[in-house]
mmCIF file of N, CA and C in Angstrom:
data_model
loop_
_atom_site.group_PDB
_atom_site.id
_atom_site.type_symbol
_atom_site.label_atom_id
_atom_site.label_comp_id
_atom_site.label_asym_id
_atom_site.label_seq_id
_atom_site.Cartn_x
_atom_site.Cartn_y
_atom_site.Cartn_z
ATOM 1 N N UNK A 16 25.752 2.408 0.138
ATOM 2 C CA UNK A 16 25.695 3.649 -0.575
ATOM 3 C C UNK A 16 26.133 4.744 0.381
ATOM 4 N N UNK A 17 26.950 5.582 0.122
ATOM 5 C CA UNK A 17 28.140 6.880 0.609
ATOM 6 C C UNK A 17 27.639 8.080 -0.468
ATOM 7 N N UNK A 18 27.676 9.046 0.177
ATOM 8 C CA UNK A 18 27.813 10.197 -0.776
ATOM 9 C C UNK A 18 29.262 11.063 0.609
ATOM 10 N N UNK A 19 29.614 11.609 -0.834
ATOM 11 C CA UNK A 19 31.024 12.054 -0.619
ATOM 12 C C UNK A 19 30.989 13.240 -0.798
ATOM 13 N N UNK A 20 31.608 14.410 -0.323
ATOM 14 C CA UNK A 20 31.520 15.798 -0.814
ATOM 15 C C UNK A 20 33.086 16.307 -0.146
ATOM 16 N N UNK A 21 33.352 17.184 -1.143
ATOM 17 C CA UNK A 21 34.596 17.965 -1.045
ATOM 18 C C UNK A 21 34.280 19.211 0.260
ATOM 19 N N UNK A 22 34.560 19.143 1.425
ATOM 20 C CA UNK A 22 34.793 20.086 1.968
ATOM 21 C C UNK A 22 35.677 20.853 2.123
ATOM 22 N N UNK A 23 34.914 22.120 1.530
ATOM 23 C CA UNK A 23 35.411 23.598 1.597
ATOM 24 C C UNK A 23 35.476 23.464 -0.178
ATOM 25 N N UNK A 24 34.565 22.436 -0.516
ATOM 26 C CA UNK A 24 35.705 22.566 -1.958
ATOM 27 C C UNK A 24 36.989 21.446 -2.399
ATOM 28 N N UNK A 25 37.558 21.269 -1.508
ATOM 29 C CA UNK A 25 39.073 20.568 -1.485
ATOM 30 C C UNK A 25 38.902 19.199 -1.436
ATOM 31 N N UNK A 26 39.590 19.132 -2.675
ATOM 32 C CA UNK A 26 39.264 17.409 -2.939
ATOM 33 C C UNK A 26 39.951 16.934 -2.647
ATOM 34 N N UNK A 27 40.973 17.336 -1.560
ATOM 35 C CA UNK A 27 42.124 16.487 -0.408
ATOM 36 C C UNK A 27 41.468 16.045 0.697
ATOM 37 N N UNK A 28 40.037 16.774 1.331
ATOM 38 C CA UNK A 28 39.768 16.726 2.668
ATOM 39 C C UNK A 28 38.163 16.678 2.258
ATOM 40 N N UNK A 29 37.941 15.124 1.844
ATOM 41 C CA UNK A 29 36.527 14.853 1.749
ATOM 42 C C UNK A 29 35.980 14.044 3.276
ATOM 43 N N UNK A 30 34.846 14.394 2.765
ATOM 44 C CA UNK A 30 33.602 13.806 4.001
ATOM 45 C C UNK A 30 32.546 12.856 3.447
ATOM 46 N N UNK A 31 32.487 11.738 4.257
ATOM 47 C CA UNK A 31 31.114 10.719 3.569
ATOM 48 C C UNK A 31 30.357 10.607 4.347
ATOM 49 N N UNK A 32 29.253 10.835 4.044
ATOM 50 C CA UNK A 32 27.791 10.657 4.650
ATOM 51 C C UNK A 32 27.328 9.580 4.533
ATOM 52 N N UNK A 33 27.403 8.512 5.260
ATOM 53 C CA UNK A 33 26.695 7.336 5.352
ATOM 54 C C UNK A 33 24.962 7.557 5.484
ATOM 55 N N UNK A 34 24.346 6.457 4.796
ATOM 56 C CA UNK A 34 22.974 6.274 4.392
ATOM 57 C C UNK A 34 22.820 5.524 5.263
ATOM 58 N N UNK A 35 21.762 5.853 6.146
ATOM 59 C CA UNK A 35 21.073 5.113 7.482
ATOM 60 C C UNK A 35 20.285 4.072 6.732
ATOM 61 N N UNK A 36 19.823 3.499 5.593
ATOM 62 C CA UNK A 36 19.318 2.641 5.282
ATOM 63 C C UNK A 36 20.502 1.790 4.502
ATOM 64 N N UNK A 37 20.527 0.779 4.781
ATOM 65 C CA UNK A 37 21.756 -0.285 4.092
ATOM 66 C C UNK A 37 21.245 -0.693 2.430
ATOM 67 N N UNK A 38 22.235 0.041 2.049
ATOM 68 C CA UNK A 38 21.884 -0.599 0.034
ATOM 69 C C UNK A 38 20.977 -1.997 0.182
ATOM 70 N N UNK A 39 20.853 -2.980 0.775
ATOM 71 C CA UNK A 39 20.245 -3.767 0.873
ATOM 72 C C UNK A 39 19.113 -3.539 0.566
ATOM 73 N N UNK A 40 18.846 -2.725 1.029
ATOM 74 C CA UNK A 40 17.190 -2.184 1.266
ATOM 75 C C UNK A 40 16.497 -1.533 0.397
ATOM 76 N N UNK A 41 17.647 -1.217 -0.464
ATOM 77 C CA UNK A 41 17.013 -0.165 -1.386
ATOM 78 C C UNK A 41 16.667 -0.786 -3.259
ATOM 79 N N UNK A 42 15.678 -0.402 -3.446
ATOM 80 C CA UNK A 42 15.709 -0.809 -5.019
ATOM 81 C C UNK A 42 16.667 -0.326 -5.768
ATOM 82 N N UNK A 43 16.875 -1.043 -6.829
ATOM 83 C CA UNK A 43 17.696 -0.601 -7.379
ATOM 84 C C UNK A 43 17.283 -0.984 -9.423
ATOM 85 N N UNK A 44 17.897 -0.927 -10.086
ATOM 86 C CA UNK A 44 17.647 -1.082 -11.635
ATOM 87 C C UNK A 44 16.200 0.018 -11.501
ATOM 88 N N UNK A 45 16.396 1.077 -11.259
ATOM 89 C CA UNK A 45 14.920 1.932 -11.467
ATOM 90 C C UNK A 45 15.099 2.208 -12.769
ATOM 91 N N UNK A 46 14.248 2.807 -13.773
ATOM 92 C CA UNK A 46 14.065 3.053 -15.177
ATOM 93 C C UNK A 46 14.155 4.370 -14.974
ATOM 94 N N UNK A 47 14.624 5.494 -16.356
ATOM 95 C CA UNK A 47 14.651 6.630 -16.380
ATOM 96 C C UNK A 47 13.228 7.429 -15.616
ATOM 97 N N UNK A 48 12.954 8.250 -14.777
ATOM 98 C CA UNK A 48 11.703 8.970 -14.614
ATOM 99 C C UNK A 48 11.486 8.297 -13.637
ATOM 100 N N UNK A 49 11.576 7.172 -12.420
ATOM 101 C CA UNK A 49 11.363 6.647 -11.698
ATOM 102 C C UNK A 49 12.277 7.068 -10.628
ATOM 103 N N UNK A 50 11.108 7.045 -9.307
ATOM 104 C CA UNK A 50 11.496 7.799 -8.087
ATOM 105 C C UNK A 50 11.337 6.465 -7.079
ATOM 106 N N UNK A 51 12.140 6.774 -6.166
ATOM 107 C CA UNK A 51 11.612 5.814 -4.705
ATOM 108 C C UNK A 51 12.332 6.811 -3.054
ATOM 109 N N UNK A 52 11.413 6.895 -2.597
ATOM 110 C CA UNK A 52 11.099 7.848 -1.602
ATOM 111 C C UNK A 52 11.762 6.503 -0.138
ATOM 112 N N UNK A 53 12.735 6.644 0.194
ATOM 113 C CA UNK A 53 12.600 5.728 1.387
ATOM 114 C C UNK A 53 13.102 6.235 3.131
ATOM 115 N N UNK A 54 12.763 5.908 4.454
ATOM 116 C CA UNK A 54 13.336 5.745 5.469
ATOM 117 C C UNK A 54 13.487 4.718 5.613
ATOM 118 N N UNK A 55 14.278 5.323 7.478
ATOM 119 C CA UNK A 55 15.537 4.558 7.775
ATOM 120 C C UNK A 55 15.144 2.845 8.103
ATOM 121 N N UNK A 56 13.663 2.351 8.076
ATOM 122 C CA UNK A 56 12.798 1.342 8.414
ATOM 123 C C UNK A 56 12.697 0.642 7.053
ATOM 124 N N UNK A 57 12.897 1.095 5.961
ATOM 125 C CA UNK A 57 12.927 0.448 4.807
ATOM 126 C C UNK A 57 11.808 0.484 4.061
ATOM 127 N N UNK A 58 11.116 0.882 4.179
ATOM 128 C CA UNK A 58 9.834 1.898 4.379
ATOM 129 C C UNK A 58 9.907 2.573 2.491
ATOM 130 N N UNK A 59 9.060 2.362 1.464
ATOM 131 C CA UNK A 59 9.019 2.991 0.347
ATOM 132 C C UNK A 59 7.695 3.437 -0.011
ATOM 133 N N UNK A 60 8.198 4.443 -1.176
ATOM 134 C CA UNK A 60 6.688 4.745 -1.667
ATOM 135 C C UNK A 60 7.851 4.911 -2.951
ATOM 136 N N UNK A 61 7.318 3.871 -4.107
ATOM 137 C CA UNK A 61 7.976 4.065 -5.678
ATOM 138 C C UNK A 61 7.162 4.205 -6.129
ATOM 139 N N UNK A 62 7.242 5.288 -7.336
ATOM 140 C CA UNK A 62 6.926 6.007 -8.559
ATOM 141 C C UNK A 62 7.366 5.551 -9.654
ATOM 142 N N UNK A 63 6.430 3.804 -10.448
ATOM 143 C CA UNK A 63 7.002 3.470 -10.816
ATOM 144 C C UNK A 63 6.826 4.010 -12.274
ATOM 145 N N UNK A 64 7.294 3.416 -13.320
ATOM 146 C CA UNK A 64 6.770 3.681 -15.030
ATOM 147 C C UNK A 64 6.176 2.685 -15.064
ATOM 148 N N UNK A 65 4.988 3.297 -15.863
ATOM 149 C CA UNK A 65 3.834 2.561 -15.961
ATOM 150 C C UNK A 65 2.679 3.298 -15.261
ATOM 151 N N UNK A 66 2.719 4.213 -14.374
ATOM 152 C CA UNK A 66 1.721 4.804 -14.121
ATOM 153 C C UNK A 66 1.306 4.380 -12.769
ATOM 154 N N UNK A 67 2.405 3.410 -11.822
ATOM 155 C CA UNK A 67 2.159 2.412 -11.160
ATOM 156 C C UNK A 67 2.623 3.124 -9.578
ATOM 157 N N UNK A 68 1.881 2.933 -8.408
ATOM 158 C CA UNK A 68 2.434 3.726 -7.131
ATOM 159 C C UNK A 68 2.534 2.567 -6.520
ATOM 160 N N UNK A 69 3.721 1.690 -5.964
ATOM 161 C CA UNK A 69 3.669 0.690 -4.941
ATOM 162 C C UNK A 69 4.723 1.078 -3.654
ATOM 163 N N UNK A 70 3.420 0.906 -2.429
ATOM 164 C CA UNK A 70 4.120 1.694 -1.104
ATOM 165 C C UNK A 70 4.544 0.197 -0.196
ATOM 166 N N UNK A 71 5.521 -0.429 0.683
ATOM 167 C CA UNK A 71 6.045 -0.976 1.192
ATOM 168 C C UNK A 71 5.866 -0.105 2.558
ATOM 169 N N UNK A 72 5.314 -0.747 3.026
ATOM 170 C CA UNK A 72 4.886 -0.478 4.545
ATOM 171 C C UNK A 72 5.362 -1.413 5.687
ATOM 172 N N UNK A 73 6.214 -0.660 6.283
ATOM 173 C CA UNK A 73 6.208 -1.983 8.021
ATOM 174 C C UNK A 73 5.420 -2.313 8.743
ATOM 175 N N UNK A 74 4.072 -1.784 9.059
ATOM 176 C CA UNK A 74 3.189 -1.877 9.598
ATOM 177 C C UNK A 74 1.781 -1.893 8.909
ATOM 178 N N UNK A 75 1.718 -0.712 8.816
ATOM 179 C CA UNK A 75 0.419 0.067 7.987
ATOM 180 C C UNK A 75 0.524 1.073 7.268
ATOM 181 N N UNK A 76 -0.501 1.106 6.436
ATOM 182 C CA UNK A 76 -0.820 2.197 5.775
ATOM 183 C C UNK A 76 -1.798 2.973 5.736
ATOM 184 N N UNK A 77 -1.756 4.214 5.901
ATOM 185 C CA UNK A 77 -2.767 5.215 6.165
ATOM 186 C C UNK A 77 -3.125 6.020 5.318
ATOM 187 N N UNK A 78 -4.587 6.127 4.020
ATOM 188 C CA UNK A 78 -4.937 6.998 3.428
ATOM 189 C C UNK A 78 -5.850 7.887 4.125
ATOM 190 N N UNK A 79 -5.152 9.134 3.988
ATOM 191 C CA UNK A 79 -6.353 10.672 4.941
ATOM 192 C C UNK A 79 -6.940 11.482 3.587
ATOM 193 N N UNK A 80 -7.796 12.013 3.747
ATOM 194 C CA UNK A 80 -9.093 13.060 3.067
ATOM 195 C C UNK A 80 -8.866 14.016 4.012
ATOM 196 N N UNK A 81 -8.763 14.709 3.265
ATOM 197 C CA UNK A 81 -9.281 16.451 4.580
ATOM 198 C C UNK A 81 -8.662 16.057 6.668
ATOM 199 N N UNK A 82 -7.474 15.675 6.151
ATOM 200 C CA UNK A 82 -6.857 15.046 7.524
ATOM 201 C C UNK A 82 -7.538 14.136 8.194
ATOM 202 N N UNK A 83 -8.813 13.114 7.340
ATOM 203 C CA UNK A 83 -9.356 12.618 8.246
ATOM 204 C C UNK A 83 -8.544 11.059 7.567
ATOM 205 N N UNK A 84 -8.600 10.241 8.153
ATOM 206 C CA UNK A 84 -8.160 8.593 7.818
ATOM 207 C C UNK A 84 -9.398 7.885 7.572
ATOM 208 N N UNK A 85 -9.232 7.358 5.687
ATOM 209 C CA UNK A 85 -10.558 6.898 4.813
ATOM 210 C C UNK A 85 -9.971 5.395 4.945
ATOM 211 N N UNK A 86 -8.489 5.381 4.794
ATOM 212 C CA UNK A 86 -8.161 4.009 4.078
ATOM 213 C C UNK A 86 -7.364 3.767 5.211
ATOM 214 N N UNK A 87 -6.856 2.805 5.828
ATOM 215 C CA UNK A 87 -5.887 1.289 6.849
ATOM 216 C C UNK A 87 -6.383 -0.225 6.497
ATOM 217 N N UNK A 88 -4.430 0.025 5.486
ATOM 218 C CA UNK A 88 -4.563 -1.329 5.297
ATOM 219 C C UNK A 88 -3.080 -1.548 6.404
ATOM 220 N N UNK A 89 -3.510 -2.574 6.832
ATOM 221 C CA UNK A 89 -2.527 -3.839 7.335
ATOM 222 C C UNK A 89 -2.530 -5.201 7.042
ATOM 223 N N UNK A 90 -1.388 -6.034 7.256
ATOM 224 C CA UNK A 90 -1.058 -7.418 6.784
ATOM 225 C C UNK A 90 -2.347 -8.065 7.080
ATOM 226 N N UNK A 91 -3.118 -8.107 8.325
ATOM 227 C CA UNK A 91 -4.377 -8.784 8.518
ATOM 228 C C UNK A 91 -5.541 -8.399 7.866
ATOM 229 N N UNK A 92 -5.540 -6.766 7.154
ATOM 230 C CA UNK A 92 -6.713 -6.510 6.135
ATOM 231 C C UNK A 92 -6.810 -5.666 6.403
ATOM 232 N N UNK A 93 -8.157 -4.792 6.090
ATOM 233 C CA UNK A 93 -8.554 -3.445 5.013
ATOM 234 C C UNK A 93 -9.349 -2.913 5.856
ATOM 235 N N UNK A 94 -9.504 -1.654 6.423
ATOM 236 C CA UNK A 94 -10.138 -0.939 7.186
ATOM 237 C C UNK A 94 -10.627 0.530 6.327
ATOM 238 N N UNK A 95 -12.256 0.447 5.972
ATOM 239 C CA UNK A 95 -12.276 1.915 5.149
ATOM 240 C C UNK A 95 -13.583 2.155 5.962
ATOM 241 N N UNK A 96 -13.315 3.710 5.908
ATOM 242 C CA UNK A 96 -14.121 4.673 6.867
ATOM 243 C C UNK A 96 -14.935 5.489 5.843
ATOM 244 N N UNK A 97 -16.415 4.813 5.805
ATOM 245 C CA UNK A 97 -17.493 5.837 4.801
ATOM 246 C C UNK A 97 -17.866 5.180 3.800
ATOM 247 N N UNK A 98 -18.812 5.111 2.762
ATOM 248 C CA UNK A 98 -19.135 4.446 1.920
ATOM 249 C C UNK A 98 -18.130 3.685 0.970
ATOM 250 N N UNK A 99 -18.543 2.758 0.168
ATOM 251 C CA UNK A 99 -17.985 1.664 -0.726
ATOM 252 C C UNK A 99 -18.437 1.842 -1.666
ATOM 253 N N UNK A 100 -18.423 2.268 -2.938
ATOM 254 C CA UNK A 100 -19.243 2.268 -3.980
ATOM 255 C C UNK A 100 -18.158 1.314 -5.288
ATOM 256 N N UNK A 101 -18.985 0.105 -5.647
ATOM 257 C CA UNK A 101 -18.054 -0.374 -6.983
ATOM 258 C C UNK A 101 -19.229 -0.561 -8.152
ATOM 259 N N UNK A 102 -18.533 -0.058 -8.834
ATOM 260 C CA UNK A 102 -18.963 -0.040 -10.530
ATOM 261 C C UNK A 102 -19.749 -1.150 -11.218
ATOM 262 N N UNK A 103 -19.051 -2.007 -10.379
ATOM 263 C CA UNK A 103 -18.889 -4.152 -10.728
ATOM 264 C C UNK A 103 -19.163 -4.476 -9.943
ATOM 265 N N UNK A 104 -18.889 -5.683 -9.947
ATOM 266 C CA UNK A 104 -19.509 -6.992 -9.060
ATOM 267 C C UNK A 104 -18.889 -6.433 -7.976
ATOM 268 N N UNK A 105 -18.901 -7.412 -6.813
ATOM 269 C CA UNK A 105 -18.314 -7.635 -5.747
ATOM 270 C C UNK A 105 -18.103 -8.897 -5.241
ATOM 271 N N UNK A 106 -17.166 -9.695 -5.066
ATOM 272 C CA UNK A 106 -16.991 -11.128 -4.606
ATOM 273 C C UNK A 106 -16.175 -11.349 -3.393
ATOM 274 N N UNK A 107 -16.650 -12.224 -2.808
ATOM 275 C CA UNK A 107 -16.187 -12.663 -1.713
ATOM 276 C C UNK A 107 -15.962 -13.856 -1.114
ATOM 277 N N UNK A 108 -14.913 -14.475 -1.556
ATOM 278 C CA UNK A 108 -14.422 -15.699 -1.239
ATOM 279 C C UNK A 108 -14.344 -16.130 -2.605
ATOM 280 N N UNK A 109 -16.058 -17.121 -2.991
ATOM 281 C CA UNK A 109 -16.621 -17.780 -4.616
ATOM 282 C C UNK A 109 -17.783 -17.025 -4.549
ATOM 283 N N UNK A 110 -18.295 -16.251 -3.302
ATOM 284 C CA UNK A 110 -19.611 -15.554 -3.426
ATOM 285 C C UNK A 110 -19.804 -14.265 -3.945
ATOM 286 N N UNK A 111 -20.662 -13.839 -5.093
ATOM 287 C CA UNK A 111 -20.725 -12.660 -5.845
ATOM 288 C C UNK A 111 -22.110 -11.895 -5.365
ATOM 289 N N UNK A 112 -21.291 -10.788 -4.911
ATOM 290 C CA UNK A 112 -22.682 -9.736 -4.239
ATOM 291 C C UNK A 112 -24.037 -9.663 -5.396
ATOM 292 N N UNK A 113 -23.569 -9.989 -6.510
ATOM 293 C CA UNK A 113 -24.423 -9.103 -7.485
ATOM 294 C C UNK A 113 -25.377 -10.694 -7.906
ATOM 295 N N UNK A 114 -25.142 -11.622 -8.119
ATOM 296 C CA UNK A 114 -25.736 -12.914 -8.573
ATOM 297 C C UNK A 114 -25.599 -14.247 -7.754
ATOM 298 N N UNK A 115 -25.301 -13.982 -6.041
ATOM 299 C CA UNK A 115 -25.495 -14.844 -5.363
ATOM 300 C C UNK A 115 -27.145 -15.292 -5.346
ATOM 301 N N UNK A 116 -27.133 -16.762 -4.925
ATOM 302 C CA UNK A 116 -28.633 -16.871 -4.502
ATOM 303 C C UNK A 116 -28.522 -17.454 -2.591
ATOM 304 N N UNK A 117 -30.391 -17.485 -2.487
ATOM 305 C CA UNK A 117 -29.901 -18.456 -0.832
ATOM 306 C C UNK A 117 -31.109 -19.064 -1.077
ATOM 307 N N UNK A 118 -30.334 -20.072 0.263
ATOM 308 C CA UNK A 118 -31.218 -21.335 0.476
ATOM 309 C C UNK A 118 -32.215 -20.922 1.295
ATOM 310 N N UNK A 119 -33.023 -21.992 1.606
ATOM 311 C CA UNK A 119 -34.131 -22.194 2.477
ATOM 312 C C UNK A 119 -34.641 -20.938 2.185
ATOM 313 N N UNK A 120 -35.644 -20.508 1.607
ATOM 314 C CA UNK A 120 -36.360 -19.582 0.874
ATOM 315 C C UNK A 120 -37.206 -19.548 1.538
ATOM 316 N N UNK A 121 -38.089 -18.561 2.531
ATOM 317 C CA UNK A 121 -39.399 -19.414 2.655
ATOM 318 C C UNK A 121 -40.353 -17.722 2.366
ATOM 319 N N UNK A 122 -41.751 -18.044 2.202
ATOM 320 C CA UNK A 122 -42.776 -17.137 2.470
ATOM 321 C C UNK A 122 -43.115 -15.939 3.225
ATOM 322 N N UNK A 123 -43.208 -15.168 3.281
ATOM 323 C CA UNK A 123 -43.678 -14.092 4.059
ATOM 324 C C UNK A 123 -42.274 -13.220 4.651
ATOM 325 N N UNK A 124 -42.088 -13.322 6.487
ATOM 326 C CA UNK A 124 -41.325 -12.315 6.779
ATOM 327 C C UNK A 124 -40.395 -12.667 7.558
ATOM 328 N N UNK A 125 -39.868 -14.839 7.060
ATOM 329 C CA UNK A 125 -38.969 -15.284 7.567
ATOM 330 C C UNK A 125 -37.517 -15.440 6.924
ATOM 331 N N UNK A 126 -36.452 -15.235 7.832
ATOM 332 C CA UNK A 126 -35.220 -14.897 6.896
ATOM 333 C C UNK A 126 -34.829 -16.167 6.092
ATOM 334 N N UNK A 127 -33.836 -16.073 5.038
ATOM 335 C CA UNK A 127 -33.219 -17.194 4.374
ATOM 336 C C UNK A 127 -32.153 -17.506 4.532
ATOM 337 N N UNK A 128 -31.742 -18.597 4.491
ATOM 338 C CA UNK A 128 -30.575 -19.108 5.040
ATOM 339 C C UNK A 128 -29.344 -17.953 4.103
ATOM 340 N N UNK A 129 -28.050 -18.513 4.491
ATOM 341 C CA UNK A 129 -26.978 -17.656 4.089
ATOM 342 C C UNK A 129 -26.624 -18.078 2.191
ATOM 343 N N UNK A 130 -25.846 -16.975 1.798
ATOM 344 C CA UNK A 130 -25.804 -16.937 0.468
ATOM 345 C C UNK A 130 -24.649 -18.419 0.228
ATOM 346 N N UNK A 131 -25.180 -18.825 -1.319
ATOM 347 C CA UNK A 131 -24.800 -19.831 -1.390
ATOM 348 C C UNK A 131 -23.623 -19.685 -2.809
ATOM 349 N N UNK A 132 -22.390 -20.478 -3.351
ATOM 350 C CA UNK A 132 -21.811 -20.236 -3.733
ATOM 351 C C UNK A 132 -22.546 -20.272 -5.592
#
């Protein structure tokens, strides 16, 4: 992808601006109303239809509040800074925060073994 412009006007003596990101890289078939924001790393944030935001990250991603950083996700996982609050369940792995049970149960003020699936 080239964009071309008439300098001075004169469509004898054009100039092309090469795109530091290679068409390769770039989406393409977007739908009317659809945006995609990219650098030269290949790097997106699309605005898709549907109501849908999907960001393509090389590394990480960083959500900030009041300049502070709440959300880092990276390929190895999810880093959030400050409470968790969900509506629903919560599961983890086959284990459900909300209707797990555990073993070895015992009396008084000894712990129980770990939650069971």
């Amino acid at each position: 992808m080239v964009h071309v412009f008439a300098n001075g006007g004169d469509p004898s003596d054009l100039v092309a601006l090469v795109a530091h990101n290679p068409s390769v890289a770039r989406m393409g078939d977007l739908a009317e109303g659809e945006t995609v924001l990219y650098d030269r790393l290949g790097q997106a944030v699309y605005l898709k239809a549907g109501a849908i935001v999907q960001v393509d990250a090389a590394q990480q991603m960083v959500v900030r509040v009041a300049g502070q950083p709440v959300l880092t996700v990276t390929a190895s996982g999810v880093q959030v800074q400050g409470t968790i609050t969900a509506t629903e369940d919560v599961v983890a792995g086959q284990i459900s925060l909300q209707s797990h049970v555990h073993g070895n149960v015992q009396q008084g003020g000894d712990l129980t073994g770990k939650p069971q699936d």
